[in-house]
Tab-separated table of C-alpha atoms in Angstrom:
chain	number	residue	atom	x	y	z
Z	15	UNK	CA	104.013	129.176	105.017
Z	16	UNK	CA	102.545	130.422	108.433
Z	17	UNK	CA	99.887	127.972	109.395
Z	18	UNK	CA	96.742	130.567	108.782
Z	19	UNK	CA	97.730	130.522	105.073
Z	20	UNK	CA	97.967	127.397	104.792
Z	21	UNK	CA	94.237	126.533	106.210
Z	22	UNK	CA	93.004	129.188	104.105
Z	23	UNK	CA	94.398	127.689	101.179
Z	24	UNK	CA	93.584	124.548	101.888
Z	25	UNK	CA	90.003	125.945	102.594
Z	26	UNK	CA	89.667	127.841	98.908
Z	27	UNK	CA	90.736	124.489	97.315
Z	28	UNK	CA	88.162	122.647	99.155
Z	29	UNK	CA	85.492	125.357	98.612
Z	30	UNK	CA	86.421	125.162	94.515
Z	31	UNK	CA	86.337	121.547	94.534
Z	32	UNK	CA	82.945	121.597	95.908
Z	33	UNK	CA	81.554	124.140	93.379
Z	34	UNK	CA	83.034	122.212	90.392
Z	35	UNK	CA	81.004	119.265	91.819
Z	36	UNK	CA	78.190	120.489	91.137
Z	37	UNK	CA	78.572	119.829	87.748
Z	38	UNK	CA	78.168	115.984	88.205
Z	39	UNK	CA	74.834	116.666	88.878
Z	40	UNK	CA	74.050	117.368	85.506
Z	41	UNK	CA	73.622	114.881	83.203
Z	42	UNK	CA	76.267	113.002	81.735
Z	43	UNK	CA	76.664	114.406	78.626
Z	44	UNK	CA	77.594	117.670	79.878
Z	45	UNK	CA	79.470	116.746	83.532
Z	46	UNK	CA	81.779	113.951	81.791
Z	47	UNK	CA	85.292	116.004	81.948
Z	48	UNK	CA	87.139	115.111	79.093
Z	49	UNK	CA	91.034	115.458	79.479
Z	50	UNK	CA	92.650	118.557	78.569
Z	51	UNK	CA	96.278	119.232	77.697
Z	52	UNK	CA	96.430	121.194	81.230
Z	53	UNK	CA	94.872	118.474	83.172
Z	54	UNK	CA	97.729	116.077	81.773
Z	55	UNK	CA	100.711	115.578	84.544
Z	56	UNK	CA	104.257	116.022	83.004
Z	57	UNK	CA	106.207	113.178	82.793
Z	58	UNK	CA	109.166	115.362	85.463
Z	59	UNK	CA	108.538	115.444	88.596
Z	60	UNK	CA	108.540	118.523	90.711
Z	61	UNK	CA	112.079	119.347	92.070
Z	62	UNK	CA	110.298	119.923	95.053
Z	63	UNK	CA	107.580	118.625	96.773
Z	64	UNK	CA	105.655	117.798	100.274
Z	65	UNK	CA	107.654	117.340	103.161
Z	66	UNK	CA	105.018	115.351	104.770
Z	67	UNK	CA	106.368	112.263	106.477
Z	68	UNK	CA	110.260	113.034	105.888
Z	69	UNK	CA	112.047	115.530	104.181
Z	70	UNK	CA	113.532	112.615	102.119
Z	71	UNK	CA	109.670	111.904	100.605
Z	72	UNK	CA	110.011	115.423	98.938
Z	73	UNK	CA	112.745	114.830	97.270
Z	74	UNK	CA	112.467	113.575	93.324
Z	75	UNK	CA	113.915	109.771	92.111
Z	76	UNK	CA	113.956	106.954	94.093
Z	77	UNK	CA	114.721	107.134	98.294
Z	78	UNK	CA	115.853	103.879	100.035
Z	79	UNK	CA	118.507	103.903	102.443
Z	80	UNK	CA	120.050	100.191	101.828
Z	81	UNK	CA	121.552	98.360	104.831
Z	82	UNK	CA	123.969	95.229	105.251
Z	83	UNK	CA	122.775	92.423	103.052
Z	84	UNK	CA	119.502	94.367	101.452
Z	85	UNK	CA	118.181	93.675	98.010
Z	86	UNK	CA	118.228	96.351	95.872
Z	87	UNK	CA	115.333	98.389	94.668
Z	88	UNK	CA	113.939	96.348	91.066
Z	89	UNK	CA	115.356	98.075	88.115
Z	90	UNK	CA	112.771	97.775	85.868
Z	91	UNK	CA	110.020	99.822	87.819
Z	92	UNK	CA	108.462	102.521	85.614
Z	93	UNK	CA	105.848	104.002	87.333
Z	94	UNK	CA	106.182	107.836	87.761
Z	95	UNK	CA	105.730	107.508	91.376
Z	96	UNK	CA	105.244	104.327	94.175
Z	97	UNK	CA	105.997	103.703	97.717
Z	98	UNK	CA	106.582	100.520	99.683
Z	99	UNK	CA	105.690	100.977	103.296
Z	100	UNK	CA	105.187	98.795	106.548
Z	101	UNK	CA	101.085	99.314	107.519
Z	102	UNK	CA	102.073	98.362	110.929
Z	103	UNK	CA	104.645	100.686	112.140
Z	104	UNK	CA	104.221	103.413	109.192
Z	105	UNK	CA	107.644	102.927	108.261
Z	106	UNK	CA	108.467	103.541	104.537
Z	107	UNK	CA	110.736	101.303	103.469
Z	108	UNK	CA	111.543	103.327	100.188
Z	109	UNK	CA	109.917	105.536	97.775
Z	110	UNK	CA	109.888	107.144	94.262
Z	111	UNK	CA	108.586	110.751	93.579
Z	112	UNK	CA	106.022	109.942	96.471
Z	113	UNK	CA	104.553	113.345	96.969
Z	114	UNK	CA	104.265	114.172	93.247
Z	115	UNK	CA	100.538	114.942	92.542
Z	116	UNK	CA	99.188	113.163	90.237
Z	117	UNK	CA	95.494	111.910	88.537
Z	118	UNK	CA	94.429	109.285	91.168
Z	119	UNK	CA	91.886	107.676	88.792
Z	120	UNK	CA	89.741	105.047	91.042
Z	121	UNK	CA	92.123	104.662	93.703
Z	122	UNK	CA	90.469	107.798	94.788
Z	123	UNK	CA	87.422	105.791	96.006
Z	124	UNK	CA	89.277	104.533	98.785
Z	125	UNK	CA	89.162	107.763	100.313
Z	126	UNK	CA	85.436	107.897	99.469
Z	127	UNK	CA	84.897	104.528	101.086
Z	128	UNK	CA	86.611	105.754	103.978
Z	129	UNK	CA	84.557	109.086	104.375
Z	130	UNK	CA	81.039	107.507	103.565
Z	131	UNK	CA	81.096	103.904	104.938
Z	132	UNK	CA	80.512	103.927	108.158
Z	133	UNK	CA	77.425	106.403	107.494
Z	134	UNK	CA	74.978	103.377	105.954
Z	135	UNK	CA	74.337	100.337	107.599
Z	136	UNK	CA	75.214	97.249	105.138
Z	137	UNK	CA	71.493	95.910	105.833
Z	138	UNK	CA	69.707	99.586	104.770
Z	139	UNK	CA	67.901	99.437	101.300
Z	140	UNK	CA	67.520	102.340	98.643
Z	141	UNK	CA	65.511	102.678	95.931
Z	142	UNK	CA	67.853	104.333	93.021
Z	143	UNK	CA	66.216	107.210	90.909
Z	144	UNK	CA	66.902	108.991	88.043
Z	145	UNK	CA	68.827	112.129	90.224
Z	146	UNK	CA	70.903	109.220	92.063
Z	147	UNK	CA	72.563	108.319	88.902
Z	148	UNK	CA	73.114	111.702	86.970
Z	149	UNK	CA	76.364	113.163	86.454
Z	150	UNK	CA	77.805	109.801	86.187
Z	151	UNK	CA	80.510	110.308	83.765
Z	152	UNK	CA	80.830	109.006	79.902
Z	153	UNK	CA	82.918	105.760	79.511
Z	154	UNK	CA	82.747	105.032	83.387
Z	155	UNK	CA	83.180	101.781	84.794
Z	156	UNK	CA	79.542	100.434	85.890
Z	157	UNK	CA	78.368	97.301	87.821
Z	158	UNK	CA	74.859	97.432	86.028
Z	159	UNK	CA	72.448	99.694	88.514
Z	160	UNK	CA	68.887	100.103	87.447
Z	161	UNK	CA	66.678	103.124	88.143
Z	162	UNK	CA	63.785	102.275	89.907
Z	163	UNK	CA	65.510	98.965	91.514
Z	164	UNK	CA	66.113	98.223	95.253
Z	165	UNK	CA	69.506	97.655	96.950
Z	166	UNK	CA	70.915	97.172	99.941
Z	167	UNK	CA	73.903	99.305	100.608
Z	168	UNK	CA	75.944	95.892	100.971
Z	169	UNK	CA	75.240	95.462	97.427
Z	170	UNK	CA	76.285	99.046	96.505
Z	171	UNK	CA	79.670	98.962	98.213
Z	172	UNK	CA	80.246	95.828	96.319
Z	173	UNK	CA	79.504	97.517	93.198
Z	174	UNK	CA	82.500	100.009	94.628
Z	175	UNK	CA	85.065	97.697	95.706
Z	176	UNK	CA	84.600	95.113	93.142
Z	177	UNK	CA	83.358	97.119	89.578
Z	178	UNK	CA	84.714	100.250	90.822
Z	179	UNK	CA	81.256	100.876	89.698
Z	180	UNK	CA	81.057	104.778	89.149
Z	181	UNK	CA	77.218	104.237	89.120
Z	182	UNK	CA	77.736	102.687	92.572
Z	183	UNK	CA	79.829	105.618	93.840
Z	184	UNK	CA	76.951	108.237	92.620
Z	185	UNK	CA	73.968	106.323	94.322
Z	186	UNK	CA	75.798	106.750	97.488
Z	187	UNK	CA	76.552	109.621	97.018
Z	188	UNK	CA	73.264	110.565	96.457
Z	189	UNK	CA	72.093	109.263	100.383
Z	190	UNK	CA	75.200	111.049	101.618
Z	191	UNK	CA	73.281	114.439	100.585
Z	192	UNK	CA	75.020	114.794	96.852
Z	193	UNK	CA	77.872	114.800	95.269
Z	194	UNK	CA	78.963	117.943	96.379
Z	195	UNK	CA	79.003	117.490	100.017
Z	196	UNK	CA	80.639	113.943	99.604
Z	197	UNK	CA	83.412	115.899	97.818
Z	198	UNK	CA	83.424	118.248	100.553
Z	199	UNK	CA	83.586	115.794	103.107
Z	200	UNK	CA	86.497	113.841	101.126
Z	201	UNK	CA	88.354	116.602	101.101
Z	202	UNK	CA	88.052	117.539	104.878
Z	203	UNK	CA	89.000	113.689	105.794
Z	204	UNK	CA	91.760	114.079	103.342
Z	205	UNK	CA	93.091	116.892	105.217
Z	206	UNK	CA	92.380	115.432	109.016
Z	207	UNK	CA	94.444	112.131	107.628
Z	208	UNK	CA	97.204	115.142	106.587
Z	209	UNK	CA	96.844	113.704	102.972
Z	210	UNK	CA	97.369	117.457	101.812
Z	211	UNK	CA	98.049	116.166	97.877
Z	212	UNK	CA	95.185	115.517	97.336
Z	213	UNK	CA	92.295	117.706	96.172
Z	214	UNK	CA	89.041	115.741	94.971
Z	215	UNK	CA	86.495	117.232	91.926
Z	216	UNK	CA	84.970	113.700	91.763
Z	217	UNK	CA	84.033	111.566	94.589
Z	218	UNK	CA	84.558	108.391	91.859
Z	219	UNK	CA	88.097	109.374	90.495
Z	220	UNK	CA	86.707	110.075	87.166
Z	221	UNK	CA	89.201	112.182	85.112
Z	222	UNK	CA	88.389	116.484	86.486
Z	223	UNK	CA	90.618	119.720	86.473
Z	224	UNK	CA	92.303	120.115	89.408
Z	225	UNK	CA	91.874	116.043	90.671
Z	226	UNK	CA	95.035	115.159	92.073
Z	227	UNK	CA	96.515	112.834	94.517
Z	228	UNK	CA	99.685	111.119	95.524
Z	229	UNK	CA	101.407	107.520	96.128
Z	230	UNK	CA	101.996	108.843	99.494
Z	231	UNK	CA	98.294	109.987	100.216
Z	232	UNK	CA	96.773	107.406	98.433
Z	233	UNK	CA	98.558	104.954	100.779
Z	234	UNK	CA	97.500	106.905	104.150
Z	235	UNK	CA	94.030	106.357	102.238
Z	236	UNK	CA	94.447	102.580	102.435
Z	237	UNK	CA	95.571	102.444	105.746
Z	238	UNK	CA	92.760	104.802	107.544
Z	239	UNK	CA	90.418	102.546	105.493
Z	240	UNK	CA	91.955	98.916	106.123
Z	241	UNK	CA	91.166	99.486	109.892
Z	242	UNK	CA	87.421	99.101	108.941
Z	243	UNK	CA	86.300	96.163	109.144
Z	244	UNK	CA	83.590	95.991	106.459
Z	245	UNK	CA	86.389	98.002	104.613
Z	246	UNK	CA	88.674	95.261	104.545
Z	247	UNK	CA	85.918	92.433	103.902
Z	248	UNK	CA	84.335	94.478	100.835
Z	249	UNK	CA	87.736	95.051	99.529
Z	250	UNK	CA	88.956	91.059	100.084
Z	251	UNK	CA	86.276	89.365	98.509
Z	252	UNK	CA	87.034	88.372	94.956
Z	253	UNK	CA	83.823	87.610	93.495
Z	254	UNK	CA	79.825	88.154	94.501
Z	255	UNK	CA	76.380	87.522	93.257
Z	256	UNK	CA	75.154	91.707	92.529
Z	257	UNK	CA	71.083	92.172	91.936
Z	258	UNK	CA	69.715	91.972	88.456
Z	259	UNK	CA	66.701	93.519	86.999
Z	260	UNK	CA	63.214	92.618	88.260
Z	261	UNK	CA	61.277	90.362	85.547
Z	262	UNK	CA	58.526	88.711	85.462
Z	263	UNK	CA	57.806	84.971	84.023
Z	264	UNK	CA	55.399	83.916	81.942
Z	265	UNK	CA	52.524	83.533	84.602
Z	266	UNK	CA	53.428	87.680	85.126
Z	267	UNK	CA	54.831	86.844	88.756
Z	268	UNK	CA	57.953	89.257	89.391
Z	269	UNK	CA	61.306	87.884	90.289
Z	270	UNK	CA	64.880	89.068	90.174
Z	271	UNK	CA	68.113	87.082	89.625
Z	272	UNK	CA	71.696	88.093	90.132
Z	273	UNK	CA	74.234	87.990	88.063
Z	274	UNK	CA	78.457	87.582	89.499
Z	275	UNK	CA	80.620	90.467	89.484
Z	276	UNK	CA	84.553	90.059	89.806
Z	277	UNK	CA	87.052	92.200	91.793
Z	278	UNK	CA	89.119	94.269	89.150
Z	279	UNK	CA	91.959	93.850	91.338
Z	280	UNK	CA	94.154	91.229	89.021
Z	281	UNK	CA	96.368	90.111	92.106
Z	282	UNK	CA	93.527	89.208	93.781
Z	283	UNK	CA	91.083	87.632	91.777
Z	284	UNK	CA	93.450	86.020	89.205
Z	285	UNK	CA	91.362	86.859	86.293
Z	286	UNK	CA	93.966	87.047	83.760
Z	287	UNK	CA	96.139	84.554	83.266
Z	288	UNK	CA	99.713	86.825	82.982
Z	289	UNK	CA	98.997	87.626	86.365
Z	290	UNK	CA	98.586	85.222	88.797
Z	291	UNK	CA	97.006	85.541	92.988
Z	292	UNK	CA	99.856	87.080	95.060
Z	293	UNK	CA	100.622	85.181	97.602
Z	294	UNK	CA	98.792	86.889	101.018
Z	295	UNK	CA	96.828	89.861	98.994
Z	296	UNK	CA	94.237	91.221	100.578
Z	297	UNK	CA	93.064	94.116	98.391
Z	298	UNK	CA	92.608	97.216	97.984
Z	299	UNK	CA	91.803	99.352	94.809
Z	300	UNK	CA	92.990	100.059	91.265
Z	301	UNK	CA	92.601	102.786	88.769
Z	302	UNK	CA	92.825	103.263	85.161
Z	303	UNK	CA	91.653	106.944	83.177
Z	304	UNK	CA	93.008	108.864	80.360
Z	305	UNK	CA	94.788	110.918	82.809
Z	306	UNK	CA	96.051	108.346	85.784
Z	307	UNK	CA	97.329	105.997	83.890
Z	308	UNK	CA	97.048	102.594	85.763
Z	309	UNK	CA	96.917	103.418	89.475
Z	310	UNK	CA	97.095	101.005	92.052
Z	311	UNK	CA	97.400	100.068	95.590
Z	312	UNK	CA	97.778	96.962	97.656
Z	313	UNK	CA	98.327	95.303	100.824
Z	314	UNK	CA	99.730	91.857	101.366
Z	315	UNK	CA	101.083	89.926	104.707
Z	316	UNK	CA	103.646	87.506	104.843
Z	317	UNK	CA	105.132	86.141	107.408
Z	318	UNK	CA	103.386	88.171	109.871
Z	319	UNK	CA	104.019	91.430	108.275
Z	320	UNK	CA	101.811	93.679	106.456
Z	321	UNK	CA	103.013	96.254	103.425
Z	322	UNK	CA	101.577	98.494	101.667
Z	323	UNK	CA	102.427	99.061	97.727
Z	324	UNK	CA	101.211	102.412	95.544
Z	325	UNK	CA	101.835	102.715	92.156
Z	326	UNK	CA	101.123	105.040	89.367
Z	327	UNK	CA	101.416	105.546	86.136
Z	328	UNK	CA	103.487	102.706	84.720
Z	329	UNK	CA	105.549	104.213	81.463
Z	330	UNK	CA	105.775	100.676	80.292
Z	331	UNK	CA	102.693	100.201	77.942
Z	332	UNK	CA	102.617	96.032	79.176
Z	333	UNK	CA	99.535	94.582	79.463
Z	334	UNK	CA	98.673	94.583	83.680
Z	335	UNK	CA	101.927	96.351	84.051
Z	336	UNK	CA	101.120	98.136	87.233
Z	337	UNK	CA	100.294	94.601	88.935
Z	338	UNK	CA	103.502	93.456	87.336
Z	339	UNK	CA	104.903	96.288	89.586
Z	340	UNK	CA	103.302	96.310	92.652
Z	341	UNK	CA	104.097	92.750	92.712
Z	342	UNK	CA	107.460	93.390	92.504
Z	343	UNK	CA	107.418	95.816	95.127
Z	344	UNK	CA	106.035	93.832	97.739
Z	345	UNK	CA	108.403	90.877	97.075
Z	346	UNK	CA	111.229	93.149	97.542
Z	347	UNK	CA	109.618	94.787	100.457
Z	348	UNK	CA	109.005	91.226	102.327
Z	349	UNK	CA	112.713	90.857	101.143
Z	350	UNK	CA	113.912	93.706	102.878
Z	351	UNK	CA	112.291	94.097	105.910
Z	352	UNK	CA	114.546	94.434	108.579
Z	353	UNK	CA	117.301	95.091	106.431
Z	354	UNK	CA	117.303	98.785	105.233
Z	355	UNK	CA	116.843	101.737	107.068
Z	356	UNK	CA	113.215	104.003	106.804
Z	357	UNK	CA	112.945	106.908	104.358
Z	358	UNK	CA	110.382	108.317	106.152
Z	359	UNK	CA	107.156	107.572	107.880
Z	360	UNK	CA	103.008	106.908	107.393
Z	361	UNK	CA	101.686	110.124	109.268
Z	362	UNK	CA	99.088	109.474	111.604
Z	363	UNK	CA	95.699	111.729	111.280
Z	364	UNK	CA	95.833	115.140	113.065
Z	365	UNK	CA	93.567	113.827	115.745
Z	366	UNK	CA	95.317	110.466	116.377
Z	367	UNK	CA	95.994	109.470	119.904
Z	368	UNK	CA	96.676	106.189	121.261
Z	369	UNK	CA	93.887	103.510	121.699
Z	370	UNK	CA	94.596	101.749	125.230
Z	371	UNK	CA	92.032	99.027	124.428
Z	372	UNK	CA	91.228	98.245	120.609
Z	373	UNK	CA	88.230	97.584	119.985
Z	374	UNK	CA	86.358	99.534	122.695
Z	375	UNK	CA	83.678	101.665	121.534
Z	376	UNK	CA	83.601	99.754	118.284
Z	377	UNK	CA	79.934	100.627	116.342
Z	378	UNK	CA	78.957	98.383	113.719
Z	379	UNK	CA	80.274	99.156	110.611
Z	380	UNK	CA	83.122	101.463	111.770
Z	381	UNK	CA	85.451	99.964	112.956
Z	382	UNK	CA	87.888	97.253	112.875
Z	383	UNK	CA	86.225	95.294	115.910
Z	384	UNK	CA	84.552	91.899	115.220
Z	385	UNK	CA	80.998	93.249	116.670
Z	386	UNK	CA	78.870	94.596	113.665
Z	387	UNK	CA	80.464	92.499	110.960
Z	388	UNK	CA	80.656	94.022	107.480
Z	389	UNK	CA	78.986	97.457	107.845
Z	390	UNK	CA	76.667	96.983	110.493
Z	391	UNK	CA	74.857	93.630	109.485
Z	392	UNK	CA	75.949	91.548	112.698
Z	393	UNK	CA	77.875	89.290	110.507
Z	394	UNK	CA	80.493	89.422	108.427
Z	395	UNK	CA	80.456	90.298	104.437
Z	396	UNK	CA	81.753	87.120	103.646
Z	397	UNK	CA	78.940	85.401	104.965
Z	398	UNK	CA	76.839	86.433	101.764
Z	399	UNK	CA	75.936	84.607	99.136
Z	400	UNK	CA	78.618	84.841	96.383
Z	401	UNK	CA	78.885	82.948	92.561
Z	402	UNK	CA	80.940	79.841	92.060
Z	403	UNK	CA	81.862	78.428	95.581
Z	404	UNK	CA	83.895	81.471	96.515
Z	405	UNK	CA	83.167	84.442	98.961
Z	406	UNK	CA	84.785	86.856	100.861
Z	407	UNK	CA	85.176	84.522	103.888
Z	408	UNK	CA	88.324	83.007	102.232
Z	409	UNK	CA	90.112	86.234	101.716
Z	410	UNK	CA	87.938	88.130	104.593
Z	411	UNK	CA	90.613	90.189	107.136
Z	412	UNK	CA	89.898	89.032	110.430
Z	413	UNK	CA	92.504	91.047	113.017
Z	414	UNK	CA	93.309	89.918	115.662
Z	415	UNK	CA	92.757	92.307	118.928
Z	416	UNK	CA	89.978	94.028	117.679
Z	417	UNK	CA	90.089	97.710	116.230
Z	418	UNK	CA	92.935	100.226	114.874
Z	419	UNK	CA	91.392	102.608	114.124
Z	420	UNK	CA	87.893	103.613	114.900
Z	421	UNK	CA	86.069	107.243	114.774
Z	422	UNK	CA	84.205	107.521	118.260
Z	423	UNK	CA	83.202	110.536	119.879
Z	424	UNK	CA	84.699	112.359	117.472
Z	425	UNK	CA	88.620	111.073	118.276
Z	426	UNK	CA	90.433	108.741	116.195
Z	427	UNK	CA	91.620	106.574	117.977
Z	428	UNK	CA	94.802	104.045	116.540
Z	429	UNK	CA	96.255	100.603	117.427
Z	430	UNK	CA	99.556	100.144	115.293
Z	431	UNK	CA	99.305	96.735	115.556
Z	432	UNK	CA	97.943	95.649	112.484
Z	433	UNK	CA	98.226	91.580	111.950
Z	434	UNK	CA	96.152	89.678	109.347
Z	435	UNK	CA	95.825	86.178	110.878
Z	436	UNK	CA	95.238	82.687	108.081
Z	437	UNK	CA	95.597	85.406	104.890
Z	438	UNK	CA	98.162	83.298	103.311
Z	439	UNK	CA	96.566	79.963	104.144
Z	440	UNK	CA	93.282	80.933	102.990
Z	441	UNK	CA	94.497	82.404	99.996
Z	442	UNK	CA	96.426	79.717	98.375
């Protein structure tokens, strides 16, 4: 397809995407989608699809090229699609069906994180309205946002990483001049990171005609975003104290207590007891709607390595199946590191170029440079106050040698070096 096509394509999908935004705006009795035969993915793959990173990536069933000694790929993974991929060097280590489009469900917020986060700084307050929280679809997940209530947007992102609040998602929306030109801008960053699966109706994930996404682009999500480093904080921290409601006592003085929120992420915060902490986890963001499925992605280091696991859409009907999964994935990753040949590769953004000093130029709340802390507060987001002896300090991403990837003067600028220094100590 000559290259003019494709951009105008690309354009007209953006363009639509925007439009059917608008919607969301309304309220939530009329802009909560509800699924629709043609909005459900068919359990067969494409026989073909993107080329995007490796012909091999296109192709449908599983890709691994095994050499001497390497484990083979688990037998019992059911997802409809995953990939397994060094965050490091890009390298994918193997894949299954990793360009097939797919609902994304909340695993799409990564990609919002990534587009709005470094717009707010983590100390700026906003007072939600009514308008901030319209549009926020029926059955959503929440963290408990009040109208007329202040918050700072540390709290918000919180509400994101942790609740994959929906309400959370809208508000910041909202300061980001609406929904529709946060869908706008998703989709433009979604192109510039050449994650061309994806097309986003919903800046939250929530279930829409036409919302689609991939293992493979949800990954490239994770990785643009894990070189953040308020990203990786918000996204590694397990457990926080969120705002309440302001009361007032019996003497009619106001106050306002807060309440603890938990990350949904099971590998991470251990919540349930079929699953426990994975050794080394450090985030990033699951997904579960009518359409998706379970979605999920994570990234773990052992050993000095880092990998990145995608799943979605687990056939098996097990409770926390896709952490089951993803679990599985990384051990055989760590397992076969070094040992089987790539499949194909993490593309770098269309503007990449080389950093030749990470962490230069680093703004608060960008970037993955230790100035700024967690979104601009000049410390980091594990230095907050959190609920029962735990905060994001213990599972906080500190890396080494300053940023990978940072958005300055308009350039993206990447470091492939990618450590995560104490994760497995600290998250025994």
């Amino acid at each position: 397809m000559p290259a003019s096509t494709k951009t105008l394509r690309r354009s007209l999908l953006v363009t639509s995407a925007a439009l059917t935004s608008l919607a969301l705006t309304a309220p939530a009795a009329l802009a909560a989608p509800s699924p629709t035969p043609s909005a459900s993915p068919s359990a067969t793959p494409p026989a073909a699809m993107s080329t995007v990173g490796g012909a091999r990536l296109g192709m449908p069933g599983t890709q691994v090229d095994l050499g001497t000694d390497a484990p083979v790929v688990p037998k019992d993974i059911t997802a409809r699609s995953w990939i397994v991929a060094d965050a490091e060097s890009g390298d994918v280590l193997a894949a299954h069906n990793a360009h097939w489009r797919l609902a994304p469900a909340s695993t799409l917020k990564m990609l919002f994180a990534d587009t709005v986060l470094p717009k707010f700084p983590a100390t700026m307050t906003h007072k939600v309205t009514t308008a901030d929280l319209a549009g926020v679809g029926a059955g959503s997940s929440m963290v408990g946002i009040k109208e007329n209530e202040t918050y700072t947007v540390r709290d918000l992102w919180l509400g994101v990483f942790l609740r994959s609040g929906n309400d959370a998602v809208h508000v910041l929306s909202s300061m980001n001049q609406g929904v529709a030109n946060t869908v706008r801008e998703m989709n433009e960053h979604a192109e510039e990171l050449q994650a061309l699966d994806t097309t986003v109706v919903s800046p939250d994930g929530y279930d829409a005609e036409g919302q689609v996404s991939s293992a493979y682009d949800l990954t490239l999500f994770a990785r643009s975003g894990l070189q953040k480093k308020d990203f990786r904080e918000y996204c590694a921290t397990p457990r926080a104290a969120f705002p309440g409601e302001t009361k007032k006592d019996k003497k009619g003085k106001s106050y306002r207590s807060t309440f603890e929120i938990q990350n949904t992420n099971r590998l991470l915060s251990g919540t349930d007891s079929d699953i426990p902490v994975y050794q080394g986890i450090a985030g990033v963001k699951n997904g579960n709607t009518t359409n998706a499925g379970a979605t999920f992605t994570g990234v773990a280091e052992r050993n000095g390595h880092v990998l990145l696991v995608t799943v979605m859409h687990p056939e098996k009907n097990e409770h926390n199946e896709v952490y089951k999964e993803t679990a599985k994935l990384l051990d055989w990753g760590f397992t076969a590191l070094g040992k089987v040949r790539p499949v194909g590769e993490l593309v770098a953004p269309t503007n990449a170029q080389p950093s030749a000093q990470p962490g230069a130029n680093a703004s608060p709340g960008q970037a993955g440079g230790e100035t700024g802390g967690a979104a601009g507060t000049g410390q980091a987001a594990a230095s907050a106050p959190a609920v029962g002896g735990s905060s994001g300090m213990g599972i906080a991403l500190g890396i080494a040698g300053g940023a990978l990837v940072l958005l300055a003067g308009g350039v993206f600028l990447v470091n492939r070096r990618w450590p995560l220094p104490d994760l497995v100590r600290r998250r025994r």
